[in-house]
């Protein structure tokens, strides 16, 4: 496999706070602002806007950690943790593997390991906070398409290989269907997966956020700034996922997984949410 896709973005700016890589900048000067962090859902780091790059992160010793989340389902995350600290998933099936969400670090060893696990045929994003170095991951595997809902297009920091999709659902590979539930961001997306055991699963990032008590999920417009999601948005989300069966739900971080009865747990979580904010 050609490794040129990795090297091409080594010096591009990456926001230290959110871990998202930006495109080329004039004369190598990083941007003044990170539009992701200046939005009300995120925040600028306490020491002000700071930038790094893949080259710097590798020199600092950051690598990619791999763990098998379930038989045939692998997760990967930047190690040591940086930015938001999410982990991505390699979701297998007919037609190839979907990389669900992205991370900041990519290196020769991680590309080799992903290739050993079957490579990547497509990438799908739940929302802009998990963009990471997604274009570099796409390039490393032959410029595979990066699926982003069109409502989140204004938040893209790089647009190479991006496929903007519209509407409520789209099946990007057999058995992997994107659902625009609109929680957290207007383009907020979850992915239904048939699973390797036929029980069905939902890859949710923090659109439906698996909380510390892993029997429940949360729904927020902003997690760090504690802005709740609108009840009507959650009701629409429940209607959209109603036809899909899933016993498991995979959140956006290690160990944030609901292993059984996940569909009912999402519904129960929404009912609890409505009760506590006084909405019927």
PDB file of C-alpha atoms in Angstrom:
ATOM      1  CA  UNK A   1       0.000   0.000   0.000  1.00  0.00           C
ATOM      2  CA  UNK A   2       1.296   3.444  -0.902  1.00  0.00           C
ATOM      3  CA  UNK A   3       1.973   5.552   2.140  1.00  0.00           C
ATOM      4  CA  UNK A   4       2.053   8.930   0.370  1.00  0.00           C
ATOM      5  CA  UNK A   5      -1.398   9.779   1.720  1.00  0.00           C
ATOM      6  CA  UNK A   6      -0.001   9.796   5.250  1.00  0.00           C
ATOM      7  CA  UNK A   7       3.005  12.008   4.606  1.00  0.00           C
ATOM      8  CA  UNK A   8       1.036  14.642   2.652  1.00  0.00           C
ATOM      9  CA  UNK A   9      -0.702  15.994   5.742  1.00  0.00           C
ATOM     10  CA  UNK A  10       2.088  15.724   8.299  1.00  0.00           C
ATOM     11  CA  UNK A  11       2.464  19.473   8.828  1.00  0.00           C
ATOM     12  CA  UNK A  12      -1.146  20.604   8.514  1.00  0.00           C
ATOM     13  CA  UNK A  13      -2.533  22.328  11.635  1.00  0.00           C
ATOM     14  CA  UNK A  14      -4.490  20.297  14.188  1.00  0.00           C
ATOM     15  CA  UNK A  15      -6.394  22.061  16.962  1.00  0.00           C
ATOM     16  CA  UNK A  16      -5.032  20.945  20.330  1.00  0.00           C
ATOM     17  CA  UNK A  17      -8.416  21.249  22.066  1.00  0.00           C
ATOM     18  CA  UNK A  18     -10.682  19.384  19.621  1.00  0.00           C
ATOM     19  CA  UNK A  19      -8.068  17.360  17.714  1.00  0.00           C
ATOM     20  CA  UNK A  20      -9.388  18.278  14.252  1.00  0.00           C
ATOM     21  CA  UNK A  21      -7.036  18.751  11.308  1.00  0.00           C
ATOM     22  CA  UNK A  22      -7.437  21.813   9.087  1.00  0.00           C
ATOM     23  CA  UNK A  23      -6.446  22.177   5.443  1.00  0.00           C
ATOM     24  CA  UNK A  24      -3.399  23.933   3.974  1.00  0.00           C
ATOM     25  CA  UNK A  25      -2.812  27.483   5.168  1.00  0.00           C
ATOM     26  CA  UNK A  26      -0.954  30.396   3.605  1.00  0.00           C
ATOM     27  CA  UNK A  27       2.811  30.411   4.199  1.00  0.00           C
ATOM     28  CA  UNK A  28       2.455  27.640   6.768  1.00  0.00           C
ATOM     29  CA  UNK A  29       0.786  29.958   9.288  1.00  0.00           C
ATOM     30  CA  UNK A  30      -2.020  28.204  11.201  1.00  0.00           C
ATOM     31  CA  UNK A  31      -5.459  29.801  11.326  1.00  0.00           C
ATOM     32  CA  UNK A  32      -6.219  32.261  14.116  1.00  0.00           C
ATOM     33  CA  UNK A  33      -9.521  30.613  15.015  1.00  0.00           C
ATOM     34  CA  UNK A  34     -10.901  27.088  15.294  1.00  0.00           C
ATOM     35  CA  UNK A  35     -14.527  27.330  14.207  1.00  0.00           C
ATOM     36  CA  UNK A  36     -15.329  24.051  15.945  1.00  0.00           C
ATOM     37  CA  UNK A  37     -14.057  25.237  19.325  1.00  0.00           C
ATOM     38  CA  UNK A  38     -15.579  28.729  19.058  1.00  0.00           C
ATOM     39  CA  UNK A  39     -19.061  27.268  18.587  1.00  0.00           C
ATOM     40  CA  UNK A  40     -21.272  27.109  21.704  1.00  0.00           C
ATOM     41  CA  UNK A  41     -21.062  23.296  21.724  1.00  0.00           C
ATOM     42  CA  UNK A  42     -17.287  23.349  22.300  1.00  0.00           C
ATOM     43  CA  UNK A  43     -14.789  25.717  23.908  1.00  0.00           C
ATOM     44  CA  UNK A  44     -11.388  27.275  23.299  1.00  0.00           C
ATOM     45  CA  UNK A  45      -8.701  25.813  25.559  1.00  0.00           C
ATOM     46  CA  UNK A  46      -8.021  27.698  28.785  1.00  0.00           C
ATOM     47  CA  UNK A  47      -4.583  28.754  27.500  1.00  0.00           C
ATOM     48  CA  UNK A  48      -6.021  30.101  24.241  1.00  0.00           C
ATOM     49  CA  UNK A  49      -6.073  28.690  20.740  1.00  0.00           C
ATOM     50  CA  UNK A  50      -3.175  26.274  20.189  1.00  0.00           C
ATOM     51  CA  UNK A  51      -2.151  24.176  17.208  1.00  0.00           C
ATOM     52  CA  UNK A  52      -0.143  21.025  16.651  1.00  0.00           C
ATOM     53  CA  UNK A  53       0.340  18.656  13.677  1.00  0.00           C
ATOM     54  CA  UNK A  54       0.650  14.970  12.887  1.00  0.00           C
ATOM     55  CA  UNK A  55       4.431  15.324  12.718  1.00  0.00           C
ATOM     56  CA  UNK A  56       4.535  16.863  16.194  1.00  0.00           C
ATOM     57  CA  UNK A  57       2.109  14.357  17.676  1.00  0.00           C
ATOM     58  CA  UNK A  58       4.211  11.461  16.419  1.00  0.00           C
ATOM     59  CA  UNK A  59       7.371  13.022  17.832  1.00  0.00           C
ATOM     60  CA  UNK A  60       5.551  13.311  21.162  1.00  0.00           C
ATOM     61  CA  UNK A  61       5.049   9.545  21.075  1.00  0.00           C
ATOM     62  CA  UNK A  62       1.360   9.450  20.275  1.00  0.00           C
ATOM     63  CA  UNK A  63       0.252   6.282  18.522  1.00  0.00           C
ATOM     64  CA  UNK A  64      -3.009   4.440  17.820  1.00  0.00           C
ATOM     65  CA  UNK A  65      -4.453   1.931  20.298  1.00  0.00           C
ATOM     66  CA  UNK A  66      -6.529  -0.982  18.920  1.00  0.00           C
ATOM     67  CA  UNK A  67      -9.043  -3.071  20.870  1.00  0.00           C
ATOM     68  CA  UNK A  68     -11.653  -5.605  19.779  1.00  0.00           C
ATOM     69  CA  UNK A  69     -14.968  -4.260  21.083  1.00  0.00           C
ATOM     70  CA  UNK A  70     -16.962  -7.329  19.974  1.00  0.00           C
ATOM     71  CA  UNK A  71     -16.135 -10.286  17.712  1.00  0.00           C
ATOM     72  CA  UNK A  72     -15.109  -8.730  14.388  1.00  0.00           C
ATOM     73  CA  UNK A  73     -15.660  -5.142  15.584  1.00  0.00           C
ATOM     74  CA  UNK A  74     -12.470  -3.198  16.268  1.00  0.00           C
ATOM     75  CA  UNK A  75     -12.009   0.187  17.885  1.00  0.00           C
ATOM     76  CA  UNK A  76      -9.070   2.552  17.491  1.00  0.00           C
ATOM     77  CA  UNK A  77      -8.103   5.666  19.421  1.00  0.00           C
ATOM     78  CA  UNK A  78      -5.251   8.117  19.773  1.00  0.00           C
ATOM     79  CA  UNK A  79      -2.950   7.139  22.642  1.00  0.00           C
ATOM     80  CA  UNK A  80      -2.169   8.895  24.937  1.00  0.00           C
ATOM     81  CA  UNK A  81      -5.520  10.651  24.745  1.00  0.00           C
ATOM     82  CA  UNK A  82      -5.717  14.089  23.131  1.00  0.00           C
ATOM     83  CA  UNK A  83      -8.499  16.435  22.110  1.00  0.00           C
ATOM     84  CA  UNK A  84     -11.953  15.007  22.817  1.00  0.00           C
ATOM     85  CA  UNK A  85     -10.516  11.516  23.264  1.00  0.00           C
ATOM     86  CA  UNK A  86     -13.013   9.596  21.123  1.00  0.00           C
ATOM     87  CA  UNK A  87     -12.395   6.214  19.569  1.00  0.00           C
ATOM     88  CA  UNK A  88     -13.430   5.213  16.067  1.00  0.00           C
ATOM     89  CA  UNK A  89     -14.845   1.854  14.968  1.00  0.00           C
ATOM     90  CA  UNK A  90     -14.092  -0.478  12.072  1.00  0.00           C
ATOM     91  CA  UNK A  91     -17.522  -1.861  11.188  1.00  0.00           C
ATOM     92  CA  UNK A  92     -17.304  -4.935   8.899  1.00  0.00           C
ATOM     93  CA  UNK A  93     -19.775  -6.358   6.423  1.00  0.00           C
ATOM     94  CA  UNK A  94     -20.449  -7.184   2.795  1.00  0.00           C
ATOM     95  CA  UNK A  95     -18.749  -4.741   0.453  1.00  0.00           C
ATOM     96  CA  UNK A  96     -16.012  -3.801   2.921  1.00  0.00           C
ATOM     97  CA  UNK A  97     -15.449  -2.076   6.240  1.00  0.00           C
ATOM     98  CA  UNK A  98     -16.872   1.288   7.285  1.00  0.00           C
ATOM     99  CA  UNK A  99     -14.691   3.438   9.524  1.00  0.00           C
ATOM    100  CA  UNK A 100     -17.200   5.041  11.888  1.00  0.00           C
ATOM    101  CA  UNK A 101     -15.944   8.424  13.086  1.00  0.00           C
ATOM    102  CA  UNK A 102     -12.270   9.362  13.030  1.00  0.00           C
ATOM    103  CA  UNK A 103      -9.293  10.128  15.262  1.00  0.00           C
ATOM    104  CA  UNK A 104      -6.434  12.623  15.177  1.00  0.00           C
ATOM    105  CA  UNK A 105      -3.396  10.349  14.770  1.00  0.00           C
ATOM    106  CA  UNK A 106      -2.540   8.176  11.779  1.00  0.00           C
ATOM    107  CA  UNK A 107       0.849   6.543  11.234  1.00  0.00           C
ATOM    108  CA  UNK A 108       2.479   3.710   9.300  1.00  0.00           C
ATOM    109  CA  UNK A 109       1.817   1.159  12.033  1.00  0.00           C
ATOM    110  CA  UNK A 110      -1.884   2.001  12.326  1.00  0.00           C
ATOM    111  CA  UNK A 111      -2.416   1.907   8.566  1.00  0.00           C
ATOM    112  CA  UNK A 112      -0.721  -1.492   8.434  1.00  0.00           C
ATOM    113  CA  UNK A 113      -2.898  -2.791  11.275  1.00  0.00           C
ATOM    114  CA  UNK A 114      -6.116  -1.535   9.692  1.00  0.00           C
ATOM    115  CA  UNK A 115      -5.087  -3.158   6.409  1.00  0.00           C
ATOM    116  CA  UNK A 116      -4.585  -6.449   8.263  1.00  0.00           C
ATOM    117  CA  UNK A 117      -8.113  -6.093   9.652  1.00  0.00           C
ATOM    118  CA  UNK A 118      -9.574  -5.701   6.155  1.00  0.00           C
ATOM    119  CA  UNK A 119      -8.884  -2.082   5.247  1.00  0.00           C
ATOM    120  CA  UNK A 120     -11.454   0.681   4.877  1.00  0.00           C
ATOM    121  CA  UNK A 121     -13.987   0.978   2.049  1.00  0.00           C
ATOM    122  CA  UNK A 122     -15.890   4.013   3.356  1.00  0.00           C
ATOM    123  CA  UNK A 123     -15.850   6.449   6.271  1.00  0.00           C
ATOM    124  CA  UNK A 124     -18.914   7.923   7.972  1.00  0.00           C
ATOM    125  CA  UNK A 125     -19.071  10.742  10.524  1.00  0.00           C
ATOM    126  CA  UNK A 126     -21.579  11.144  13.333  1.00  0.00           C
ATOM    127  CA  UNK A 127     -20.875  14.882  13.639  1.00  0.00           C
ATOM    128  CA  UNK A 128     -18.063  17.441  13.194  1.00  0.00           C
ATOM    129  CA  UNK A 129     -16.452  17.012  16.637  1.00  0.00           C
ATOM    130  CA  UNK A 130     -15.148  13.615  15.498  1.00  0.00           C
ATOM    131  CA  UNK A 131     -13.545  14.671  12.209  1.00  0.00           C
ATOM    132  CA  UNK A 132     -10.001  14.163  13.519  1.00  0.00           C
ATOM    133  CA  UNK A 133      -7.584  13.609  10.624  1.00  0.00           C
ATOM    134  CA  UNK A 134     -10.296  11.972   8.534  1.00  0.00           C
ATOM    135  CA  UNK A 135      -8.961  13.083   5.138  1.00  0.00           C
ATOM    136  CA  UNK A 136      -5.604  11.465   5.908  1.00  0.00           C
ATOM    137  CA  UNK A 137      -7.370   8.203   6.771  1.00  0.00           C
ATOM    138  CA  UNK A 138      -9.320   8.401   3.517  1.00  0.00           C
ATOM    139  CA  UNK A 139      -6.188   9.014   1.465  1.00  0.00           C
ATOM    140  CA  UNK A 140      -4.289   6.169   3.117  1.00  0.00           C
ATOM    141  CA  UNK A 141      -6.913   3.713   1.837  1.00  0.00           C
ATOM    142  CA  UNK A 142      -7.255   4.911  -1.738  1.00  0.00           C
ATOM    143  CA  UNK A 143      -9.322   8.085  -1.275  1.00  0.00           C
ATOM    144  CA  UNK A 144     -12.365   6.254   0.046  1.00  0.00           C
ATOM    145  CA  UNK A 145     -15.538   8.367   0.385  1.00  0.00           C
ATOM    146  CA  UNK A 146     -16.194  10.267   3.611  1.00  0.00           C
ATOM    147  CA  UNK A 147     -19.943  10.492   4.270  1.00  0.00           C
ATOM    148  CA  UNK A 148     -21.119  13.644   6.054  1.00  0.00           C
ATOM    149  CA  UNK A 149     -24.704  14.851   6.219  1.00  0.00           C
ATOM    150  CA  UNK A 150     -25.188  18.008   4.175  1.00  0.00           C
ATOM    151  CA  UNK A 151     -26.510  19.898   7.217  1.00  0.00           C
ATOM    152  CA  UNK A 152     -23.038  19.685   8.749  1.00  0.00           C
ATOM    153  CA  UNK A 153     -21.208  20.892   5.621  1.00  0.00           C
ATOM    154  CA  UNK A 154     -20.478  24.364   7.110  1.00  0.00           C
ATOM    155  CA  UNK A 155     -18.407  22.739   9.855  1.00  0.00           C
ATOM    156  CA  UNK A 156     -16.019  20.853   7.600  1.00  0.00           C
ATOM    157  CA  UNK A 157     -12.374  21.840   8.107  1.00  0.00           C
ATOM    158  CA  UNK A 158     -11.254  19.913   5.002  1.00  0.00           C
ATOM    159  CA  UNK A 159     -13.548  18.771   2.197  1.00  0.00           C
ATOM    160  CA  UNK A 160     -11.388  16.399   0.146  1.00  0.00           C
ATOM    161  CA  UNK A 161     -13.158  13.077  -0.602  1.00  0.00           C
ATOM    162  CA  UNK A 162     -16.270  14.208   1.285  1.00  0.00           C
ATOM    163  CA  UNK A 163     -19.625  12.945   0.021  1.00  0.00           C
ATOM    164  CA  UNK A 164     -22.487  15.085   1.314  1.00  0.00           C
ATOM    165  CA  UNK A 165     -25.637  13.053   1.710  1.00  0.00           C
ATOM    166  CA  UNK A 166     -29.155  14.339   2.283  1.00  0.00           C
ATOM    167  CA  UNK A 167     -32.470  13.167   3.614  1.00  0.00           C
ATOM    168  CA  UNK A 168     -33.161  10.968   6.623  1.00  0.00           C
ATOM    169  CA  UNK A 169     -31.377   7.708   5.770  1.00  0.00           C
ATOM    170  CA  UNK A 170     -28.872   6.226   3.332  1.00  0.00           C
ATOM    171  CA  UNK A 171     -27.280   2.784   3.134  1.00  0.00           C
ATOM    172  CA  UNK A 172     -23.605   3.365   2.328  1.00  0.00           C
ATOM    173  CA  UNK A 173     -22.619  -0.315   2.268  1.00  0.00           C
ATOM    174  CA  UNK A 174     -24.793  -3.434   2.682  1.00  0.00           C
ATOM    175  CA  UNK A 175     -26.038  -3.649   6.255  1.00  0.00           C
ATOM    176  CA  UNK A 176     -24.737  -0.214   7.266  1.00  0.00           C
ATOM    177  CA  UNK A 177     -27.365   2.532   7.187  1.00  0.00           C
ATOM    178  CA  UNK A 178     -26.850   6.157   8.213  1.00  0.00           C
ATOM    179  CA  UNK A 179     -29.761   7.853  10.014  1.00  0.00           C
ATOM    180  CA  UNK A 180     -29.860  11.640  10.366  1.00  0.00           C
ATOM    181  CA  UNK A 181     -31.464  11.942  13.799  1.00  0.00           C
ATOM    182  CA  UNK A 182     -30.342  15.573  14.175  1.00  0.00           C
ATOM    183  CA  UNK A 183     -29.308  15.398  17.840  1.00  0.00           C
ATOM    184  CA  UNK A 184     -26.268  17.476  18.950  1.00  0.00           C
ATOM    185  CA  UNK A 185     -25.854  18.884  15.393  1.00  0.00           C
ATOM    186  CA  UNK A 186     -28.418  19.371  12.635  1.00  0.00           C
ATOM    187  CA  UNK A 187     -26.531  16.717  10.686  1.00  0.00           C
ATOM    188  CA  UNK A 188     -26.111  14.478  13.746  1.00  0.00           C
ATOM    189  CA  UNK A 189     -26.037  10.895  12.501  1.00  0.00           C
ATOM    190  CA  UNK A 190     -26.093   7.373  13.899  1.00  0.00           C
ATOM    191  CA  UNK A 191     -25.353   4.207  11.925  1.00  0.00           C
ATOM    192  CA  UNK A 192     -27.408   1.031  12.121  1.00  0.00           C
ATOM    193  CA  UNK A 193     -25.399  -2.140  11.585  1.00  0.00           C
ATOM    194  CA  UNK A 194     -26.774  -5.635  11.114  1.00  0.00           C
ATOM    195  CA  UNK A 195     -23.937  -6.912  13.277  1.00  0.00           C
ATOM    196  CA  UNK A 196     -21.959 -10.129  13.064  1.00  0.00           C
ATOM    197  CA  UNK A 197     -24.451 -12.032  15.241  1.00  0.00           C
ATOM    198  CA  UNK A 198     -27.735 -10.819  13.735  1.00  0.00           C
ATOM    199  CA  UNK A 199     -28.730  -8.961  16.923  1.00  0.00           C
ATOM    200  CA  UNK A 200     -28.291  -5.535  15.354  1.00  0.00           C
ATOM    201  CA  UNK A 201     -26.249  -2.625  16.678  1.00  0.00           C
ATOM    202  CA  UNK A 202     -26.246   1.156  16.619  1.00  0.00           C
ATOM    203  CA  UNK A 203     -23.022   3.129  16.286  1.00  0.00           C
ATOM    204  CA  UNK A 204     -23.910   6.368  18.018  1.00  0.00           C
ATOM    205  CA  UNK A 205     -20.824   8.395  18.955  1.00  0.00           C
ATOM    206  CA  UNK A 206     -22.279  10.859  21.437  1.00  0.00           C
ATOM    207  CA  UNK A 207     -25.414  11.560  19.428  1.00  0.00           C
ATOM    208  CA  UNK A 208     -26.945   9.111  21.914  1.00  0.00           C
ATOM    209  CA  UNK A 209     -24.256   9.358  24.608  1.00  0.00           C
ATOM    210  CA  UNK A 210     -23.716   6.246  26.719  1.00  0.00           C
ATOM    211  CA  UNK A 211     -23.381   7.639  30.250  1.00  0.00           C
ATOM    212  CA  UNK A 212     -21.378   6.257  33.175  1.00  0.00           C
ATOM    213  CA  UNK A 213     -24.339   4.111  34.216  1.00  0.00           C
ATOM    214  CA  UNK A 214     -24.308   2.093  31.025  1.00  0.00           C
ATOM    215  CA  UNK A 215     -28.017   1.320  31.156  1.00  0.00           C
ATOM    216  CA  UNK A 216     -28.792   4.811  29.871  1.00  0.00           C
ATOM    217  CA  UNK A 217     -27.938   7.372  27.221  1.00  0.00           C
ATOM    218  CA  UNK A 218     -27.966  11.158  27.319  1.00  0.00           C
ATOM    219  CA  UNK A 219     -29.019  13.765  24.755  1.00  0.00           C
ATOM    220  CA  UNK A 220     -27.262  17.129  24.729  1.00  0.00           C
ATOM    221  CA  UNK A 221     -26.799  20.076  22.406  1.00  0.00           C
ATOM    222  CA  UNK A 222     -23.480  20.676  24.196  1.00  0.00           C
ATOM    223  CA  UNK A 223     -21.786  18.297  26.600  1.00  0.00           C
ATOM    224  CA  UNK A 224     -18.933  20.478  27.958  1.00  0.00           C
ATOM    225  CA  UNK A 225     -21.239  23.512  28.282  1.00  0.00           C
ATOM    226  CA  UNK A 226     -24.234  21.479  29.509  1.00  0.00           C
ATOM    227  CA  UNK A 227     -26.828  22.778  27.047  1.00  0.00           C
ATOM    228  CA  UNK A 228     -29.709  20.276  26.830  1.00  0.00           C
ATOM    229  CA  UNK A 229     -31.134  19.054  23.543  1.00  0.00           C
ATOM    230  CA  UNK A 230     -34.616  20.210  22.526  1.00  0.00           C
ATOM    231  CA  UNK A 231     -37.374  17.667  23.297  1.00  0.00           C
ATOM    232  CA  UNK A 232     -38.817  17.898  19.764  1.00  0.00           C
ATOM    233  CA  UNK A 233     -35.422  16.966  18.322  1.00  0.00           C
ATOM    234  CA  UNK A 234     -35.280  13.878  20.534  1.00  0.00           C
ATOM    235  CA  UNK A 235     -38.840  12.871  19.614  1.00  0.00           C
ATOM    236  CA  UNK A 236     -37.938  13.046  15.922  1.00  0.00           C
ATOM    237  CA  UNK A 237     -34.852  10.935  16.587  1.00  0.00           C
ATOM    238  CA  UNK A 238     -36.933   8.252  18.305  1.00  0.00           C
ATOM    239  CA  UNK A 239     -39.314   8.132  15.347  1.00  0.00           C
ATOM    240  CA  UNK A 240     -36.426   7.672  12.930  1.00  0.00           C
ATOM    241  CA  UNK A 241     -34.797   4.796  14.805  1.00  0.00           C
ATOM    242  CA  UNK A 242     -38.100   3.051  15.595  1.00  0.00           C
ATOM    243  CA  UNK A 243     -37.983   0.696  12.539  1.00  0.00           C
ATOM    244  CA  UNK A 244     -34.445  -0.509  13.321  1.00  0.00           C
ATOM    245  CA  UNK A 245     -33.705  -3.398  15.651  1.00  0.00           C
ATOM    246  CA  UNK A 246     -30.532  -3.156  17.723  1.00  0.00           C
ATOM    247  CA  UNK A 247     -29.557  -4.971  20.896  1.00  0.00           C
ATOM    248  CA  UNK A 248     -26.199  -3.183  21.261  1.00  0.00           C
ATOM    249  CA  UNK A 249     -25.244   0.484  21.160  1.00  0.00           C
ATOM    250  CA  UNK A 250     -21.654   1.676  20.789  1.00  0.00           C
ATOM    251  CA  UNK A 251     -20.844   5.102  22.185  1.00  0.00           C
ATOM    252  CA  UNK A 252     -17.896   7.258  21.226  1.00  0.00           C
ATOM    253  CA  UNK A 253     -15.341   6.172  23.870  1.00  0.00           C
ATOM    254  CA  UNK A 254     -13.830   2.982  25.208  1.00  0.00           C
ATOM    255  CA  UNK A 255     -16.231   1.022  27.434  1.00  0.00           C
ATOM    256  CA  UNK A 256     -19.217   3.247  26.637  1.00  0.00           C
ATOM    257  CA  UNK A 257     -21.295   0.343  25.303  1.00  0.00           C
ATOM    258  CA  UNK A 258     -24.802  -0.950  26.007  1.00  0.00           C
ATOM    259  CA  UNK A 259     -24.630  -4.681  25.296  1.00  0.00           C
ATOM    260  CA  UNK A 260     -28.280  -5.733  25.637  1.00  0.00           C
ATOM    261  CA  UNK A 261     -31.749  -4.286  25.022  1.00  0.00           C
ATOM    262  CA  UNK A 262     -30.218  -1.078  23.664  1.00  0.00           C
ATOM    263  CA  UNK A 263     -33.229   0.051  21.618  1.00  0.00           C
ATOM    264  CA  UNK A 264     -35.487  -0.032  24.677  1.00  0.00           C
ATOM    265  CA  UNK A 265     -32.798   1.656  26.760  1.00  0.00           C
ATOM    266  CA  UNK A 266     -32.722   4.613  24.360  1.00  0.00           C
ATOM    267  CA  UNK A 267     -36.505   4.969  24.609  1.00  0.00           C
ATOM    268  CA  UNK A 268     -36.428   4.710  28.414  1.00  0.00           C
ATOM    269  CA  UNK A 269     -33.622   7.284  28.539  1.00  0.00           C
ATOM    270  CA  UNK A 270     -35.673   9.720  26.476  1.00  0.00           C
ATOM    271  CA  UNK A 271     -38.681   9.240  28.750  1.00  0.00           C
ATOM    272  CA  UNK A 272     -36.520   9.908  31.806  1.00  0.00           C
ATOM    273  CA  UNK A 273     -35.087  12.994  30.108  1.00  0.00           C
ATOM    274  CA  UNK A 274     -38.561  14.367  29.311  1.00  0.00           C
ATOM    275  CA  UNK A 275     -39.685  13.776  32.891  1.00  0.00           C
ATOM    276  CA  UNK A 276     -36.774  15.677  34.411  1.00  0.00           C
ATOM    277  CA  UNK A 277     -37.067  18.709  32.140  1.00  0.00           C
ATOM    278  CA  UNK A 278     -40.855  18.861  32.570  1.00  0.00           C
ATOM    279  CA  UNK A 279     -41.745  17.933  28.990  1.00  0.00           C
ATOM    280  CA  UNK A 280     -44.459  15.468  28.029  1.00  0.00           C
TER     281      UNK A 280
END
